[in-house]
mmCIF file of C-alpha atoms and ligand atoms in Angstrom:
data_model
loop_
_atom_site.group_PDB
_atom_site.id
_atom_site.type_symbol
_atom_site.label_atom_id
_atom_site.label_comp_id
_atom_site.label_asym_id
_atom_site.label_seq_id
_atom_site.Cartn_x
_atom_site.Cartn_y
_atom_site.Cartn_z
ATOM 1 C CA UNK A 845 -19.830 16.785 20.192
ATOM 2 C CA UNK A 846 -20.238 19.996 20.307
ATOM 3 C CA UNK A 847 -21.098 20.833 24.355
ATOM 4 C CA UNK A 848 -21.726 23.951 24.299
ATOM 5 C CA UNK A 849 -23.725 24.419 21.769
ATOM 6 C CA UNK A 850 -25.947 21.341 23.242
ATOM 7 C CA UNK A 851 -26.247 23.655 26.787
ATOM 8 C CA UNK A 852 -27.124 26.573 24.934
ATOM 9 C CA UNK A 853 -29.919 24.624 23.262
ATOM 10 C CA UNK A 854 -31.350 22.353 26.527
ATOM 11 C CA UNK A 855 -30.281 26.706 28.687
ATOM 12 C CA UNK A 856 -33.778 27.705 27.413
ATOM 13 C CA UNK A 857 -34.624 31.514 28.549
ATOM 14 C CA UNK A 858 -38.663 31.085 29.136
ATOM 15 C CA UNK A 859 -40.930 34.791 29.196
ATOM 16 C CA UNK A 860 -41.336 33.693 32.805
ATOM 17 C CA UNK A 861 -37.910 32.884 33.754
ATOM 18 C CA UNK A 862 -36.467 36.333 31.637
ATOM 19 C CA UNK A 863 -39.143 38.413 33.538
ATOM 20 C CA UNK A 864 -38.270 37.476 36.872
ATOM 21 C CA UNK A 865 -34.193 38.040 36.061
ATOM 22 C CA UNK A 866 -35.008 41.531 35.268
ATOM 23 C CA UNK A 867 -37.519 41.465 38.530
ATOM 24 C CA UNK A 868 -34.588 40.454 40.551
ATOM 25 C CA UNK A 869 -32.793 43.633 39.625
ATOM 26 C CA UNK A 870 -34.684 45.735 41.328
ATOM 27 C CA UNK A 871 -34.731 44.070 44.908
ATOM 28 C CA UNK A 872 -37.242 46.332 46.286
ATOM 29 C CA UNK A 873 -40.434 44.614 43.579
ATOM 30 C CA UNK A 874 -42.850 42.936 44.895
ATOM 31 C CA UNK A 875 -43.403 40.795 41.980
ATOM 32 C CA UNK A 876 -46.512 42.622 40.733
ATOM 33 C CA UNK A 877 -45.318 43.026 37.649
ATOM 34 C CA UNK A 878 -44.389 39.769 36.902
ATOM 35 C CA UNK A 879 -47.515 38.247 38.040
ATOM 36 C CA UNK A 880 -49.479 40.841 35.770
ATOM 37 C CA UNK A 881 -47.420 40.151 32.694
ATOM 38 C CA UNK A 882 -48.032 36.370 33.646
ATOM 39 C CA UNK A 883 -51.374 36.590 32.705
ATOM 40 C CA UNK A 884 -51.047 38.666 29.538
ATOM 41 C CA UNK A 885 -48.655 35.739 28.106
ATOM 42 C CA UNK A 886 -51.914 33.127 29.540
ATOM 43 C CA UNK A 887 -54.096 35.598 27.171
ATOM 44 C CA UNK A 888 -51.989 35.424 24.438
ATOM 45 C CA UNK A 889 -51.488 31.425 24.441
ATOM 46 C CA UNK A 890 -55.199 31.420 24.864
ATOM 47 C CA UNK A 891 -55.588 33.400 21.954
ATOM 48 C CA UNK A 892 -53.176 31.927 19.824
ATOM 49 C CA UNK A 893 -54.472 28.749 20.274
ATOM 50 C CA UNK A 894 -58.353 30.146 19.142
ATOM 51 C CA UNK A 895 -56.647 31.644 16.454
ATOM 52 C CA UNK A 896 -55.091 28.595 15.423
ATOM 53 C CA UNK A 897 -58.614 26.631 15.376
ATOM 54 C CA UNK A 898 -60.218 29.383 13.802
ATOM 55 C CA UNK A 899 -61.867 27.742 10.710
ATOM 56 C CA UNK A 900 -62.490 24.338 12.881
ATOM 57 C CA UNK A 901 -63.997 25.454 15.612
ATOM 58 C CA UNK A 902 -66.684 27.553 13.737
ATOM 59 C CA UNK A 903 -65.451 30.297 15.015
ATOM 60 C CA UNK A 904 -64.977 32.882 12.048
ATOM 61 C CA UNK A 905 -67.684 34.919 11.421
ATOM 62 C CA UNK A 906 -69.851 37.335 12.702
ATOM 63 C CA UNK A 907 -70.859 38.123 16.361
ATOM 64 C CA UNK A 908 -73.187 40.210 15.118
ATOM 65 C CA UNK A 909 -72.761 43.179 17.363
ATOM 66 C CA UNK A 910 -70.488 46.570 16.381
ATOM 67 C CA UNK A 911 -67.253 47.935 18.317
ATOM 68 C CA UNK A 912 -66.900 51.865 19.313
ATOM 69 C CA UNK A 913 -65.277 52.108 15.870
ATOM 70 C CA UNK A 914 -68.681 51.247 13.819
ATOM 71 C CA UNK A 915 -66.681 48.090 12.584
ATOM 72 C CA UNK A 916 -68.777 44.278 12.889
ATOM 73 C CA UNK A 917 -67.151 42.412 15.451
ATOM 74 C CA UNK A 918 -65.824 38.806 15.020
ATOM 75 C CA UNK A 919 -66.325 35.712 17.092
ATOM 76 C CA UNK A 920 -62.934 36.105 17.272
ATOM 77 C CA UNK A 921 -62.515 39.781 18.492
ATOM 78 C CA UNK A 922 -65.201 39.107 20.656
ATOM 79 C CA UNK A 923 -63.751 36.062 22.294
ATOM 80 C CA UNK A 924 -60.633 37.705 22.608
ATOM 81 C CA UNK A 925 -61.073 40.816 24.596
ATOM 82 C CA UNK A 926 -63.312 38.443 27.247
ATOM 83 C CA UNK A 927 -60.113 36.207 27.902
ATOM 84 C CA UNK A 928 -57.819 39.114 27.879
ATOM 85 C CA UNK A 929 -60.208 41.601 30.301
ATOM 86 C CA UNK A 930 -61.153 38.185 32.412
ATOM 87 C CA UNK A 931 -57.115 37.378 32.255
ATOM 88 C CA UNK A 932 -56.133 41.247 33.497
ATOM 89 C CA UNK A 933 -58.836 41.387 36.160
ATOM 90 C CA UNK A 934 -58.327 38.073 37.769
ATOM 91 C CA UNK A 935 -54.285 38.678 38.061
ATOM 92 C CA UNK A 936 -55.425 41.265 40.682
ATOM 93 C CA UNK A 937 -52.922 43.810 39.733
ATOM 94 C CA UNK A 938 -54.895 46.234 37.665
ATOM 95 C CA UNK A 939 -57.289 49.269 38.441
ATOM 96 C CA UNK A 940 -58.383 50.469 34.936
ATOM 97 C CA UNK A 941 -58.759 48.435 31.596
ATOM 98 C CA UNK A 942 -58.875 50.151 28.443
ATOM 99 C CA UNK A 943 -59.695 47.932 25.187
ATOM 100 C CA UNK A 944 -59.926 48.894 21.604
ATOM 101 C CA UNK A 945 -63.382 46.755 21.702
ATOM 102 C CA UNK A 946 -64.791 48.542 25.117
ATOM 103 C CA UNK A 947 -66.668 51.914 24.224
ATOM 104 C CA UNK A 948 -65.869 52.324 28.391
ATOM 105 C CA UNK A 949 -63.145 51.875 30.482
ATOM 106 C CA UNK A 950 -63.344 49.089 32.476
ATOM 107 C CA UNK A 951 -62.379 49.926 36.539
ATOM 108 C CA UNK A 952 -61.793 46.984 38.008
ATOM 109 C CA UNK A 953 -63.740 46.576 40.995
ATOM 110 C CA UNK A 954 -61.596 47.511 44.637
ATOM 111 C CA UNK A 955 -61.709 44.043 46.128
ATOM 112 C CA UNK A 956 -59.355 42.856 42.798
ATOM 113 C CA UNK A 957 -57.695 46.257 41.788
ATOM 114 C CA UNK A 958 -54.270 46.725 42.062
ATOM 115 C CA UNK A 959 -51.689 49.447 40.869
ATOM 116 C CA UNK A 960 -51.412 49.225 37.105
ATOM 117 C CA UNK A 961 -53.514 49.806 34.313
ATOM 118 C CA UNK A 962 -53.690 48.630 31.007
ATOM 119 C CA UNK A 963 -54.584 49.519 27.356
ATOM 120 C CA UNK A 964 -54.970 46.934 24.671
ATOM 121 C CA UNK A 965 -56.162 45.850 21.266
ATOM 122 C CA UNK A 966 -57.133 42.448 21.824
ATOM 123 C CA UNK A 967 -56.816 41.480 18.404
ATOM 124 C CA UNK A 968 -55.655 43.666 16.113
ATOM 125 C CA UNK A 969 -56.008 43.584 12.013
ATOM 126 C CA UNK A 970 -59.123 42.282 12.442
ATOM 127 C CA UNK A 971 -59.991 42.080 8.714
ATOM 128 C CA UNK A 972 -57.407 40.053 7.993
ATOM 129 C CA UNK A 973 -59.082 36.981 10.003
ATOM 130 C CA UNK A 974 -61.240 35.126 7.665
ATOM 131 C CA UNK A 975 -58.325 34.603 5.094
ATOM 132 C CA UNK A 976 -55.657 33.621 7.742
ATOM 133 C CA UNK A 977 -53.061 36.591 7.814
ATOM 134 C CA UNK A 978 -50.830 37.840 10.786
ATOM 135 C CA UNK A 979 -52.887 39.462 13.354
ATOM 136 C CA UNK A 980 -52.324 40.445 16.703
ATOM 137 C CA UNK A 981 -52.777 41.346 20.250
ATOM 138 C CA UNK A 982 -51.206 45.103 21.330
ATOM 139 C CA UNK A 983 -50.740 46.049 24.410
ATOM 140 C CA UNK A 984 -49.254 49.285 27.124
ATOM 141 C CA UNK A 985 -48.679 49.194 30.473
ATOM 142 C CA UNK A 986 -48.712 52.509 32.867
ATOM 143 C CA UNK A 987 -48.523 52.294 36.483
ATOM 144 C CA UNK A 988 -50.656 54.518 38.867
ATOM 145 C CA UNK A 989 -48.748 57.173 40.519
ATOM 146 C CA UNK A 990 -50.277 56.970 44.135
ATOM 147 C CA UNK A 991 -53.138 55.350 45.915
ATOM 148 C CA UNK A 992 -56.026 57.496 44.916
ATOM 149 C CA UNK A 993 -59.247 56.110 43.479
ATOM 150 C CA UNK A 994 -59.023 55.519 40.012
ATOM 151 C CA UNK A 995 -59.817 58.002 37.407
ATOM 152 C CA UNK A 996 -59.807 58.256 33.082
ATOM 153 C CA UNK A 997 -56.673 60.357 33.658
ATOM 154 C CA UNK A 998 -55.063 57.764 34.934
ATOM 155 C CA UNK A 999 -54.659 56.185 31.427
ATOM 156 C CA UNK A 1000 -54.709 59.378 29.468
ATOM 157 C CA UNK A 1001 -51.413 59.817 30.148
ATOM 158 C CA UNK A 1002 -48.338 60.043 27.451
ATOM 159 C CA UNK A 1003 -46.841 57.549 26.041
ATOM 160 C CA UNK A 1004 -43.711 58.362 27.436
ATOM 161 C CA UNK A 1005 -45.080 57.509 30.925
ATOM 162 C CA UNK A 1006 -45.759 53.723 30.104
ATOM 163 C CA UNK A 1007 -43.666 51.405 32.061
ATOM 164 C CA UNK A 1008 -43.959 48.480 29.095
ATOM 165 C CA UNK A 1009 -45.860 47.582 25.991
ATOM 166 C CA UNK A 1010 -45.503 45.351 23.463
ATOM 167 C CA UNK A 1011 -47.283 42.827 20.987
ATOM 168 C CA UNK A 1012 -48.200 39.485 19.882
ATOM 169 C CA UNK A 1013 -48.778 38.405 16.406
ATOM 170 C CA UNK A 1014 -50.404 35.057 15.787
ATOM 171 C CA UNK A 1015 -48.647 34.334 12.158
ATOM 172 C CA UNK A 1016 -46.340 31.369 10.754
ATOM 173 C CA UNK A 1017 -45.570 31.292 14.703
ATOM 174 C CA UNK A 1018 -46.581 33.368 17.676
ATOM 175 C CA UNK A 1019 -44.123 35.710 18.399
ATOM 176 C CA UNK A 1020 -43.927 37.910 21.469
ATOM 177 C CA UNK A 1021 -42.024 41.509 21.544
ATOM 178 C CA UNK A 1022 -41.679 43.252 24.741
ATOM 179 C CA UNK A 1023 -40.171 45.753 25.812
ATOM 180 C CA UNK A 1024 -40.157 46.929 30.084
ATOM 181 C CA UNK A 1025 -38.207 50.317 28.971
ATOM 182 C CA UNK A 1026 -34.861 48.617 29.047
ATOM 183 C CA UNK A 1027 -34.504 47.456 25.588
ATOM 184 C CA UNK A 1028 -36.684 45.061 23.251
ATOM 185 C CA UNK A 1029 -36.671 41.778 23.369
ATOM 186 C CA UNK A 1030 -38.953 38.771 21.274
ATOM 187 C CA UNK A 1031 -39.814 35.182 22.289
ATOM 188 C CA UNK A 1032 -41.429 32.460 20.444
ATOM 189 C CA UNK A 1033 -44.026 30.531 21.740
ATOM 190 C CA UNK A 1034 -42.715 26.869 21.174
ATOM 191 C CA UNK A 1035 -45.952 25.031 21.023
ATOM 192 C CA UNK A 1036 -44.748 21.546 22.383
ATOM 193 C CA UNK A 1037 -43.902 22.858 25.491
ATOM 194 C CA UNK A 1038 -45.970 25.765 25.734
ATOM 195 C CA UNK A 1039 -43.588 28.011 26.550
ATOM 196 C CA UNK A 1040 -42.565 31.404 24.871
ATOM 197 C CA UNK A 1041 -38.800 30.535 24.534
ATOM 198 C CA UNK A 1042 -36.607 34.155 24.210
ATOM 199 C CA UNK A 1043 -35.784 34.200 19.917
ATOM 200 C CA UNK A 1044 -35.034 37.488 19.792
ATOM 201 C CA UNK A 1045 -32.464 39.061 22.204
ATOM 202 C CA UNK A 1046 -32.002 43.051 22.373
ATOM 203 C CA UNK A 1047 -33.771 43.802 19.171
ATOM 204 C CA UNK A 1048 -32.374 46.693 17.443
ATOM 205 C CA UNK A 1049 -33.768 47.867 14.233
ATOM 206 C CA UNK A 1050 -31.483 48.861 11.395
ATOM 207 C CA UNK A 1051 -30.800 52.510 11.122
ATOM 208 C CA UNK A 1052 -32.143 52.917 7.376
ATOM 209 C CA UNK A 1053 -34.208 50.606 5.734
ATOM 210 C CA UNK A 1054 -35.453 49.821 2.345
ATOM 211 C CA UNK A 1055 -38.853 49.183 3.059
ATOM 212 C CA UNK A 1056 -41.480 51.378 3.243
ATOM 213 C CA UNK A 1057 -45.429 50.087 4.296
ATOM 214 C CA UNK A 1058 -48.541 52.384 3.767
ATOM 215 C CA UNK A 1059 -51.823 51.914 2.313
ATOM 216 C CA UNK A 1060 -51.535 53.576 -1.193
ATOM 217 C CA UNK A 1061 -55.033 53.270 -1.955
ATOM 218 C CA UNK A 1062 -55.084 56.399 0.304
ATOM 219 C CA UNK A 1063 -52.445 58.335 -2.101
ATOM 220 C CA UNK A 1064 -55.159 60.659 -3.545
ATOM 221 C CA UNK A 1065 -56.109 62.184 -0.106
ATOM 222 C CA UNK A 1066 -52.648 62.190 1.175
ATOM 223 C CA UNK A 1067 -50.904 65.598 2.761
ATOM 224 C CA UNK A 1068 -48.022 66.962 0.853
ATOM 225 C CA UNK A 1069 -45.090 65.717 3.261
ATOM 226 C CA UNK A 1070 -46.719 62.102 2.929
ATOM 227 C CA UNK A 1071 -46.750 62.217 -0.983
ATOM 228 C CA UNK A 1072 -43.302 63.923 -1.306
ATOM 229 C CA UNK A 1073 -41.580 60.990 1.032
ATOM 230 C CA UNK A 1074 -43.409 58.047 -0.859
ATOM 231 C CA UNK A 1075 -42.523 59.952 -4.096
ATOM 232 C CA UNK A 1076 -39.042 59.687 -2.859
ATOM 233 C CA UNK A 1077 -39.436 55.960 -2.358
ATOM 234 C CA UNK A 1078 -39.724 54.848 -5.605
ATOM 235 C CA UNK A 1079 -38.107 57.632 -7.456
ATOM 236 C CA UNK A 1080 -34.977 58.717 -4.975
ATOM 237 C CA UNK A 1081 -33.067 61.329 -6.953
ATOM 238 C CA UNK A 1082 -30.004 60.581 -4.865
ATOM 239 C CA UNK A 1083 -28.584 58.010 -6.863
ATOM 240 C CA UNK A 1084 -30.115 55.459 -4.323
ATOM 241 C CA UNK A 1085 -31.935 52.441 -4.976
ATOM 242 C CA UNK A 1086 -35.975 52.491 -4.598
ATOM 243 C CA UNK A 1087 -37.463 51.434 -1.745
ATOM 244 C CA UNK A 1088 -39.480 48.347 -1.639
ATOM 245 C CA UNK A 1089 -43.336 48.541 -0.710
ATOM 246 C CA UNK A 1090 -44.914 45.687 1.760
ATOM 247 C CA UNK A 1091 -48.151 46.545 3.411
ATOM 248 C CA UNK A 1092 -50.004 43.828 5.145
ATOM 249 C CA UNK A 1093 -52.648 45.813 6.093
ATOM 250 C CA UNK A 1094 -52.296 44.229 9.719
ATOM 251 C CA UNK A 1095 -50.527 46.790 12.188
ATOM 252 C CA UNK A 1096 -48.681 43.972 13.927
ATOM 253 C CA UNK A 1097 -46.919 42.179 11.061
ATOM 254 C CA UNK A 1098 -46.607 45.520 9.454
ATOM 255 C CA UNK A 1099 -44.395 46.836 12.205
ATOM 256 C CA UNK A 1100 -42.754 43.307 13.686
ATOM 257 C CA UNK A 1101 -41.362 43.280 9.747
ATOM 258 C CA UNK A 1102 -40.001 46.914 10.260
ATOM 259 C CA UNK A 1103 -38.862 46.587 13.613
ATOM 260 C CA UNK A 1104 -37.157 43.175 12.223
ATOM 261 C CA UNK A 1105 -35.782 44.364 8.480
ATOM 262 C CA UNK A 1106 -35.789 48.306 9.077
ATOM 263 C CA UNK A 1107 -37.852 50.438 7.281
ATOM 264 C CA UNK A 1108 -40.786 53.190 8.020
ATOM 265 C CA UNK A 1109 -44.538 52.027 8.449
ATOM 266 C CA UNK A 1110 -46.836 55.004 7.943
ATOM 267 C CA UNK A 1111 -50.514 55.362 8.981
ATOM 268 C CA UNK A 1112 -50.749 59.468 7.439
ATOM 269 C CA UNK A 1113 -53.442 61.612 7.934
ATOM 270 C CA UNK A 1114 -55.523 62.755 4.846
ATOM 271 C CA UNK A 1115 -57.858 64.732 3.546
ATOM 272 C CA UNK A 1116 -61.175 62.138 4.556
ATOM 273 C CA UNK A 1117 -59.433 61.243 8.295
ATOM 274 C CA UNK A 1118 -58.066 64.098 9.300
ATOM 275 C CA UNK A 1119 -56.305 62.092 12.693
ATOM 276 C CA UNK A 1120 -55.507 59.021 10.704
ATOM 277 C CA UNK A 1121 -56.722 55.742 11.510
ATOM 278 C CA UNK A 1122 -54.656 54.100 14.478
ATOM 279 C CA UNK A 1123 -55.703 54.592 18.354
ATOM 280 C CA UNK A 1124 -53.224 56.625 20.589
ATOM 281 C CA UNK A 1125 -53.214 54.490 23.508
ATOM 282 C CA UNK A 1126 -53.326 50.849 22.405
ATOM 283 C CA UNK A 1127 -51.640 51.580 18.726
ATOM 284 C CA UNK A 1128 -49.409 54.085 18.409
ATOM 285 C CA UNK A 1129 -48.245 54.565 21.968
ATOM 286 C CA UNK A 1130 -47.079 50.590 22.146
ATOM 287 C CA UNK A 1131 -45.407 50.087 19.076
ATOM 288 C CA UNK A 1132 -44.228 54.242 19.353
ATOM 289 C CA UNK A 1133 -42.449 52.627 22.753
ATOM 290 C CA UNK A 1134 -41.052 49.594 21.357
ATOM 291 C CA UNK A 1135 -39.700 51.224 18.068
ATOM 292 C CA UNK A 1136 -37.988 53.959 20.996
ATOM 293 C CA UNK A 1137 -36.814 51.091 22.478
ATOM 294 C CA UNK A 1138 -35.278 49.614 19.574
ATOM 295 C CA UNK A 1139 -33.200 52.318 18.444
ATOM 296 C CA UNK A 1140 -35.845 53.562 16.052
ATOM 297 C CA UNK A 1141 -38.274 56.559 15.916
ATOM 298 C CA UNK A 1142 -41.856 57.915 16.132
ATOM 299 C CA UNK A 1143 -43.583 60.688 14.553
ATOM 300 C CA UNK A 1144 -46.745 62.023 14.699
ATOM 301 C CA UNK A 1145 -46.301 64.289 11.656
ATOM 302 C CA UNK A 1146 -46.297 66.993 14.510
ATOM 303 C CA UNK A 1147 -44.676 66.183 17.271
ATOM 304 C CA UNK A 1148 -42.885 62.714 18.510
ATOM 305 C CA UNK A 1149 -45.565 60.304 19.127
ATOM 306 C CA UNK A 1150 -44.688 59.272 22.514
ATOM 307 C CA UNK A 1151 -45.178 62.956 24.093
ATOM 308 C CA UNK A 1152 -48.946 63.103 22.807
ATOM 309 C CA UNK A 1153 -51.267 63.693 25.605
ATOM 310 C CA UNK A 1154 -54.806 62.072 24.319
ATOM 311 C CA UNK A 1155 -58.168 63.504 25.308
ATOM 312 C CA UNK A 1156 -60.099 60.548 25.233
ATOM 313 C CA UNK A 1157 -59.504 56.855 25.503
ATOM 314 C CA UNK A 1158 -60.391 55.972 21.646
ATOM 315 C CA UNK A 1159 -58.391 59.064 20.325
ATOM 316 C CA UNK A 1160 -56.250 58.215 17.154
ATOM 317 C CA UNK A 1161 -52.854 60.403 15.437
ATOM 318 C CA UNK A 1162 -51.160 59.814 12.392
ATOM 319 C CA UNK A 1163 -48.299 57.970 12.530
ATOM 320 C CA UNK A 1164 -45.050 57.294 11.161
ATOM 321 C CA UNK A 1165 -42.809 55.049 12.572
ATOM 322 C CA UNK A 1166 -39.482 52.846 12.273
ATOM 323 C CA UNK A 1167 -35.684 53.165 10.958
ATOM 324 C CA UNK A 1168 -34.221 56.461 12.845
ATOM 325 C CA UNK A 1169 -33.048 57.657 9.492
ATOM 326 C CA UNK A 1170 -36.263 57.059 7.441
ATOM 327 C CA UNK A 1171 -38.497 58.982 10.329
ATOM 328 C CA UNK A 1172 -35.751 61.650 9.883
ATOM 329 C CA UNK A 1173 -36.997 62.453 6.424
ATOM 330 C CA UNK A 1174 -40.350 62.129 6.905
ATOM 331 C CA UNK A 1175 -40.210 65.005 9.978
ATOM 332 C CA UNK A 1176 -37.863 67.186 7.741
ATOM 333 C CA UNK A 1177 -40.678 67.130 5.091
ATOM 334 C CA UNK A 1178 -43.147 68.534 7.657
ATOM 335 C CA UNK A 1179 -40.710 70.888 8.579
ATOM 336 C CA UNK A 1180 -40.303 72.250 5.200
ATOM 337 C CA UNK A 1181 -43.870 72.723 5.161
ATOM 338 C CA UNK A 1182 -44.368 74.359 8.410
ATOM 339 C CA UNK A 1183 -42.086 76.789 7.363
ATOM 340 C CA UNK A 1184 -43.976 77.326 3.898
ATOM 341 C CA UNK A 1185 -47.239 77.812 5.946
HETATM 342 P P1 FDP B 585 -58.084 46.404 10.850
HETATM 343 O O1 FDP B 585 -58.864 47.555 10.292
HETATM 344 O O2 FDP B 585 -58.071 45.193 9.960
HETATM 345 O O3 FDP B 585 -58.466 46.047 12.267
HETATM 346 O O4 FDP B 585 -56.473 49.520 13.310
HETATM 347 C C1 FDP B 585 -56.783 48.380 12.706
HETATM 348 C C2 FDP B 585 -56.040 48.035 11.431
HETATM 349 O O5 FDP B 585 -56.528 46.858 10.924
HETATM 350 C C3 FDP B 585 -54.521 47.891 11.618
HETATM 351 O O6 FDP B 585 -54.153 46.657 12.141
HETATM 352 C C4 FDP B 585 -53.988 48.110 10.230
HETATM 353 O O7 FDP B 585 -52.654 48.561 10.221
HETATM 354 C C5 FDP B 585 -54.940 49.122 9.660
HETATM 355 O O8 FDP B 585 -56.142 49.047 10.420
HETATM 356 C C6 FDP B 585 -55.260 48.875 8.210
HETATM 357 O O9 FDP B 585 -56.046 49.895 7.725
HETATM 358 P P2 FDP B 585 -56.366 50.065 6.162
HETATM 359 O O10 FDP B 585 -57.203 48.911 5.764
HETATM 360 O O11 FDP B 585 -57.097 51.364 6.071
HETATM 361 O O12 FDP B 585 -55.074 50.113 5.424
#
């Protein structure tokens, strides 16, 4: 019998229990972080498990109302971003909520605010509900800097500031990535117990991949860089194999496959959406943070994503992110460019 192998298996690293090893690092927390991410994981289960009913309960379809974005809004989305705001308020540790399904920011009132605030996509990919692909929730953490009353700058801050973001995609299982700025690390929600069990120690992403995920419906608008890397792709002149194309169309799975296999996901700008498609704050900043964290890179086609300083709360940037050396040829071919201009 193999003993140690049985200890490892019945040793079972929870979210909760993880969280409060890396709390007990820093002896002077007063646990307000762990009691905030507490409730995020209760607003993903929650979700998960509506997610999981979905064509049962009824609960596909129409709300009939629109988001900020002009898009309808599901049951679904709907139902969503009340647990998750309801979830954040009630853990009494947050002063401003910003969600992708909120025209406004929410400020929580002062008799339940406390010190951080947080940005989220309640449930991302949203047109992938009715026929049962990935989707997911997004979320970034930043932390007010003092004890002022809250204000919009407060979350228009870079990316760069957030003390920890990551995601949860409700797929073949419900997978959590998270990353607190000291690495990135996934759990699996094991549904008998009801625990997210840690799957996915210190996730690093491969270096190069041979992957690349973008909607190529878009080609026709595309900037030059864009075209010129995807050209590369499938016709390298290097003697290298082609790359192979997966796009989901779901920003989650899209980047939990590159984070997992390596690879670049792009969302470019073009010539009808001039700032791309995908929101700064709870989009690109996240998944910009936990592709930092995992040894990979972000690019705005400009600048790195993670020092962009957005105007407003709904603001979106191309993006291009994933394998260190894949993002390296994307920014050299906007270099090139630049330098033509
Ligand atoms: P969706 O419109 O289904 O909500 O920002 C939302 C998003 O999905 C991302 O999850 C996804 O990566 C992207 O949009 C897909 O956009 P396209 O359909 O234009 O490719």
């Amino acid at each position: 019998m193999d003993h140690e192998a049985d200890a490892h298996r019945t040793d079972l690293m929870t979210i909760t229990r993880f969280v409060l090893n890396e709390q007990s690092k820093h002896p002077e927390s007063r646990g307000d972080f762990s009691i905030l991410l507490s409730h995020i994981v209760l607003g993903c289960k929650f979700v998960c498990s509506a997610v999981n009913k979905a064509g049962l309960a009824k609960l596909i379809g129409l709300a009939g109302e629109t988001n900020v974005q002009g898009e309808e809004q599901k049951k679904l989305d709907v139902l969503s971003n009340d647990v998750f705001v309801k979830a954040l308020i009630s853990s009494g540790r947050t002063c401003i909520l910003v969600s992708e399904e909120d025209e406004e920011a929410i400020f929580v009132e002062p008799s339940k605010r406390g010190r951080y605030c947080v940005v989220f996509d309640p449930l991302d990919g949203s047109s992938n509900i009715d026929c049962g692909v990935s989707i997911g929730t997004i979320f970034g953490i930043y932390m007010m800097k003092d004890s002022h009353e809250p204000t919009l700058d407060d979350v228009l801050q870079p990316g760069n500031n957030m003390l920890a973001a990551g995601y949860c995609m409700y797929g073949s299982s419900c997978t959590l990535v998270l990353s607190t700025g000291s690495g990135v690390n996934g759990f699996t929600l094991d549904p008998s117990l009801g625990e997210f069990i840690l799957t996915h120690p210190d996730i690093k992403i491969p270096k190069k991949g041979k992957i690349y995920s973008v909607n190529e419906g878009n080609a026709k608008n595309w900037d030059g860089p864009t075209a010129k890397y995807v050209e590369k792709c499938k016709f390298p002149k290097d003697g290298s194999s082609p790359k192979s194309l997966r796009y989901i169309g779901s920003m989650v799975a899209d980047v939990h496959r590159t984070l997992l296999y390596g690879g670049i996901f792009m969302y470019p700008r073009d010539k009808k959406s001039p700032n791309g498609k995908l929101r700064v704050l709870y989009e690109v900043f996240p998944m910009s943070f936990l592709m930092e964290q995992a040894g990979g890179q972000s690019f705005t086609g400009k600048q790195r994503a993670l020092d962009l300083v957005p105007k407003k709360i709904h603001e979106r940037s191309p993006i291009f992110l994933g394998s260190y050396d894949d993002v390296e040829e994307i920014k050299a071919l906007y270099a090139a460019e630049e330098k033509k201009e």
